Structures are given as structure tokens and as C-alpha cells.
C-alpha positions as a Markdown table, in Angstrom:
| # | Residue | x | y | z |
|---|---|---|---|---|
| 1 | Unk | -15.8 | -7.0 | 5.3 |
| 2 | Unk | -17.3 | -8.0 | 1.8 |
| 3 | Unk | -14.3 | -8.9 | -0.4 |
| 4 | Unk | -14.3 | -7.4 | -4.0 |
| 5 | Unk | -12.0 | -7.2 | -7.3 |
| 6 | Unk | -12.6 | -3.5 | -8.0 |
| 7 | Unk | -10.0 | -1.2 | -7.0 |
| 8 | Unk | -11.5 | 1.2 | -4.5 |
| 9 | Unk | -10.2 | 4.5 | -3.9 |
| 10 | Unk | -11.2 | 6.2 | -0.2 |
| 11 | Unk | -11.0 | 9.9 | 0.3 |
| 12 | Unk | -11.5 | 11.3 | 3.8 |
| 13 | Unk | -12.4 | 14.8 | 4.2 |
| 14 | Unk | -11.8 | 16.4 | 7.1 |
| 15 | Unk | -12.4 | 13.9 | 9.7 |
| 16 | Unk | -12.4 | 10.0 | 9.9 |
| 17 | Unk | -14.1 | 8.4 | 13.0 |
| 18 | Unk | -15.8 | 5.7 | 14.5 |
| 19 | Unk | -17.7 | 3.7 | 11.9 |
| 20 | Unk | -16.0 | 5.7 | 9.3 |
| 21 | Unk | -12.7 | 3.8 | 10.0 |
| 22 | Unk | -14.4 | 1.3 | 8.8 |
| 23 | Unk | -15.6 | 2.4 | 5.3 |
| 24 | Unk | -11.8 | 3.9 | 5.1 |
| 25 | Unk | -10.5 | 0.5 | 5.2 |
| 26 | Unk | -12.5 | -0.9 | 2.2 |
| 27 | Unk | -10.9 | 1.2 | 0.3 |
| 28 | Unk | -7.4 | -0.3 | -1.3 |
| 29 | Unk | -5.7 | 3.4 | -2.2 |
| 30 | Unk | -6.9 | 5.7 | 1.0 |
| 31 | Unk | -6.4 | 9.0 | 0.9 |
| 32 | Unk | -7.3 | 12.3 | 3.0 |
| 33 | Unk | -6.9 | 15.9 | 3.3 |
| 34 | Unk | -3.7 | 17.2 | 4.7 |
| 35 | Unk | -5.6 | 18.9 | 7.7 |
| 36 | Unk | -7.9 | 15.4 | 8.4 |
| 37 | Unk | -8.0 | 14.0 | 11.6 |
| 38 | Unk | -8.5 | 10.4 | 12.5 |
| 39 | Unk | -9.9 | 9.2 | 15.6 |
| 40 | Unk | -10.2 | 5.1 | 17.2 |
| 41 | Unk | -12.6 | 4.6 | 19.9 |
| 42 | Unk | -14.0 | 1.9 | 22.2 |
| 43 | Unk | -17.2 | 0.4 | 20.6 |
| 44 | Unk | -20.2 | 1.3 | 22.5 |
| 45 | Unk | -23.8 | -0.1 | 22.9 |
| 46 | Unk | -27.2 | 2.2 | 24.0 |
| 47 | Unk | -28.3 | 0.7 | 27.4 |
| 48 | Unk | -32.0 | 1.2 | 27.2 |
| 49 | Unk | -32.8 | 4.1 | 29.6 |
| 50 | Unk | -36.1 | 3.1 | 30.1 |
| 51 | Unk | -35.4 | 0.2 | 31.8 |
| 52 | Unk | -34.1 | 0.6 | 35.1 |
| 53 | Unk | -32.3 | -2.4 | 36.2 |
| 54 | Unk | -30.0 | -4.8 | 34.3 |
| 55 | Unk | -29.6 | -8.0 | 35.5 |
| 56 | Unk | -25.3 | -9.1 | 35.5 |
| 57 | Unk | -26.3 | -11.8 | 33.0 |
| 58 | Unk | -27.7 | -8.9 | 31.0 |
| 59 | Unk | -24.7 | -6.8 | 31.4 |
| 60 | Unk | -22.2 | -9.8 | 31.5 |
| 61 | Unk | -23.8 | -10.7 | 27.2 |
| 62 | Unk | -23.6 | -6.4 | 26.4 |
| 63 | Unk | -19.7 | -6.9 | 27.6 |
| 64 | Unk | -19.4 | -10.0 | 25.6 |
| 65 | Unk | -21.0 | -8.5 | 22.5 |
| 66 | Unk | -18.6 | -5.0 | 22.8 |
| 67 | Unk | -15.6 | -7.3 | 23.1 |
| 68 | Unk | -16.6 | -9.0 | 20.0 |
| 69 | Unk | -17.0 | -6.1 | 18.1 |
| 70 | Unk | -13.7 | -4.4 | 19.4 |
| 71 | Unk | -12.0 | -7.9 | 18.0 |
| 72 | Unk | -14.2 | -7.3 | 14.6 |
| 73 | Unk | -12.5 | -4.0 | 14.4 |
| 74 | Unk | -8.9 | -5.1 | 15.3 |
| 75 | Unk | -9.7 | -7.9 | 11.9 |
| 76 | Unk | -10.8 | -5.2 | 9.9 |
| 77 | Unk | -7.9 | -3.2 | 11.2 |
| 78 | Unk | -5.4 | -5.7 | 8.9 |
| 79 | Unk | -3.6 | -2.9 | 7.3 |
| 80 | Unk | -2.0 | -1.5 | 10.8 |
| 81 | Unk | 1.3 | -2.0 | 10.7 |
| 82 | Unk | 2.0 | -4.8 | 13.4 |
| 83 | Unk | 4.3 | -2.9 | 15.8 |
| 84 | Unk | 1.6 | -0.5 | 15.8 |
| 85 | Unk | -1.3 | -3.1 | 17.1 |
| 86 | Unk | -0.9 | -2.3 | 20.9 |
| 87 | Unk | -1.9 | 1.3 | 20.0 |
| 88 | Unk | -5.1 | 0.7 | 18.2 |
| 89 | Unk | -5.9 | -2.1 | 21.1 |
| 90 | Unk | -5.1 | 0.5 | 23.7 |
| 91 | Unk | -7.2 | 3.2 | 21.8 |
| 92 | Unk | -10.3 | 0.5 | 21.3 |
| 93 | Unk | -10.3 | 0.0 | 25.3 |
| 94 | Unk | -10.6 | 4.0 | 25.9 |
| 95 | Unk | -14.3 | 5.9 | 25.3 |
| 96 | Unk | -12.0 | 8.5 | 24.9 |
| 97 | Unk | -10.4 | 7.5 | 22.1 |
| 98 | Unk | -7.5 | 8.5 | 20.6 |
| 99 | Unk | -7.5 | 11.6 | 18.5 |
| 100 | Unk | -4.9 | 11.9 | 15.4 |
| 101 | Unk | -3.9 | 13.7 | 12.3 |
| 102 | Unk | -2.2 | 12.5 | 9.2 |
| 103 | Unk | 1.5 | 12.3 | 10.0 |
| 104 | Unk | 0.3 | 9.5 | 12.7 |
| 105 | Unk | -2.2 | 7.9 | 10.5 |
| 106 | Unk | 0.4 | 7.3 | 7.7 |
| 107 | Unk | 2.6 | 6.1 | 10.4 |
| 108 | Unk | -0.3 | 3.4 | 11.8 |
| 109 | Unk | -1.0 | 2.4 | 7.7 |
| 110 | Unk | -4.5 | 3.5 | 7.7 |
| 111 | Unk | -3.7 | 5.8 | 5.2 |
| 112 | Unk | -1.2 | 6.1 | 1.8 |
| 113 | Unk | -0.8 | 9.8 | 1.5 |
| 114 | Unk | -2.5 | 12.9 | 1.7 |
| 115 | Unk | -4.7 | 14.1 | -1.9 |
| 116 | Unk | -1.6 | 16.6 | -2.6 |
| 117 | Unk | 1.0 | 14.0 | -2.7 |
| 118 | Unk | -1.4 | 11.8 | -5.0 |
């Protein structure tokens, strides 16, 4: 992330996911709604659909490039609370994802408090 001496502010509406995180955690005071919900996913990549066969090589650089962004994430990630790291790793290996509101949010450090508590 670009590194700046403004103070940033970051207010998320109702929902925060996938790239989104990331614009959350530019912000130095993050906020959100007391109904938002959060979500951390598993980086994903289009496979071309038109092309019928990958070779492993292919597929073996794809892996290499999600893993790279999954560790890009966990960098950006630097506000998590440390005993709360396996969680955001564990939710970065699922395509699922793992689906949050604010209480756990607050508890991971991804955000401050909720527009009504200022």
C-alpha cells in the first residue's frame, strides 16, 4: 500500500468484502455501520474458459501467483491483532470465506468502532 501523511477516515456501509478489505485498511480511523458485515476470502484468478487445457507449469505459476497475493493481503492485514492471524490465514485458504459482523471485526482490529460510538 501507498504510504501517506493525511489522516484517512474509512466508513463501511453495509458490507466490506474482498478488495474492499483492502481500501478499509488505508484508512487510519475505520469505521462502519452497526449492521455491516465483513467478509475474508481466498484470492482467486479467472482461468480462461476458452482455452481448454492448462498445462501443470501453467497451473503450477496461477498457484504461485494466488499464494503471493494471499501473502500481499496477510502484509496489508498489519492491523490484525496477532493472536488473531491463524484466523485471517485460515479464512484466506477457504473460497468460502468467512462471513462476519462487527462485534468480530472489532475483535480481529479491522475496525475502531461502529459510526454511533464515534
Amino acid at each position: 500500500m501507498l504510504e501517506h501523511k493525511a489522516h484517512v477516515t474509512v466508513i463501511v456501509g453495509k458490507q466490506c468484502m474482498s478488495a474492499a478489505l483492502n481500501i478499509l485498511m488505508g484508512g487510519h480511523r475505520r469505521l462502519c455501520q452497526p449492521d455491516s458485515v465483513f467478509m475474508i476470502h481466498a484470492p482467486s484468478h479467472q482461468l480462461d474458459r476458452r482455452e481448454s487445457r492448462y498445462t501443470a507449469a501453467e497451473l503450477r505459476r496461477l498457484a504461485d501467483q494466488l499464494e503471493e497475493r494471499a501473502e500481499d493481503i496477510l502484509e496489508h492485514l498489519s492491523c490484525i491483532k496477532p493472536e488473531h492471524r491463524p484466523f485471517i490465514e485460515q479464512a484466506l485458504m477457504s473460497f468460502e470465506g468467512e462471513v462476519f459482523g462487527v462485534e468480530k471485526a472489532k475483535e480481529l482490529g479491522l475496525i475502531h468502532a461502529t459510526v454511533d460510538e464515534g
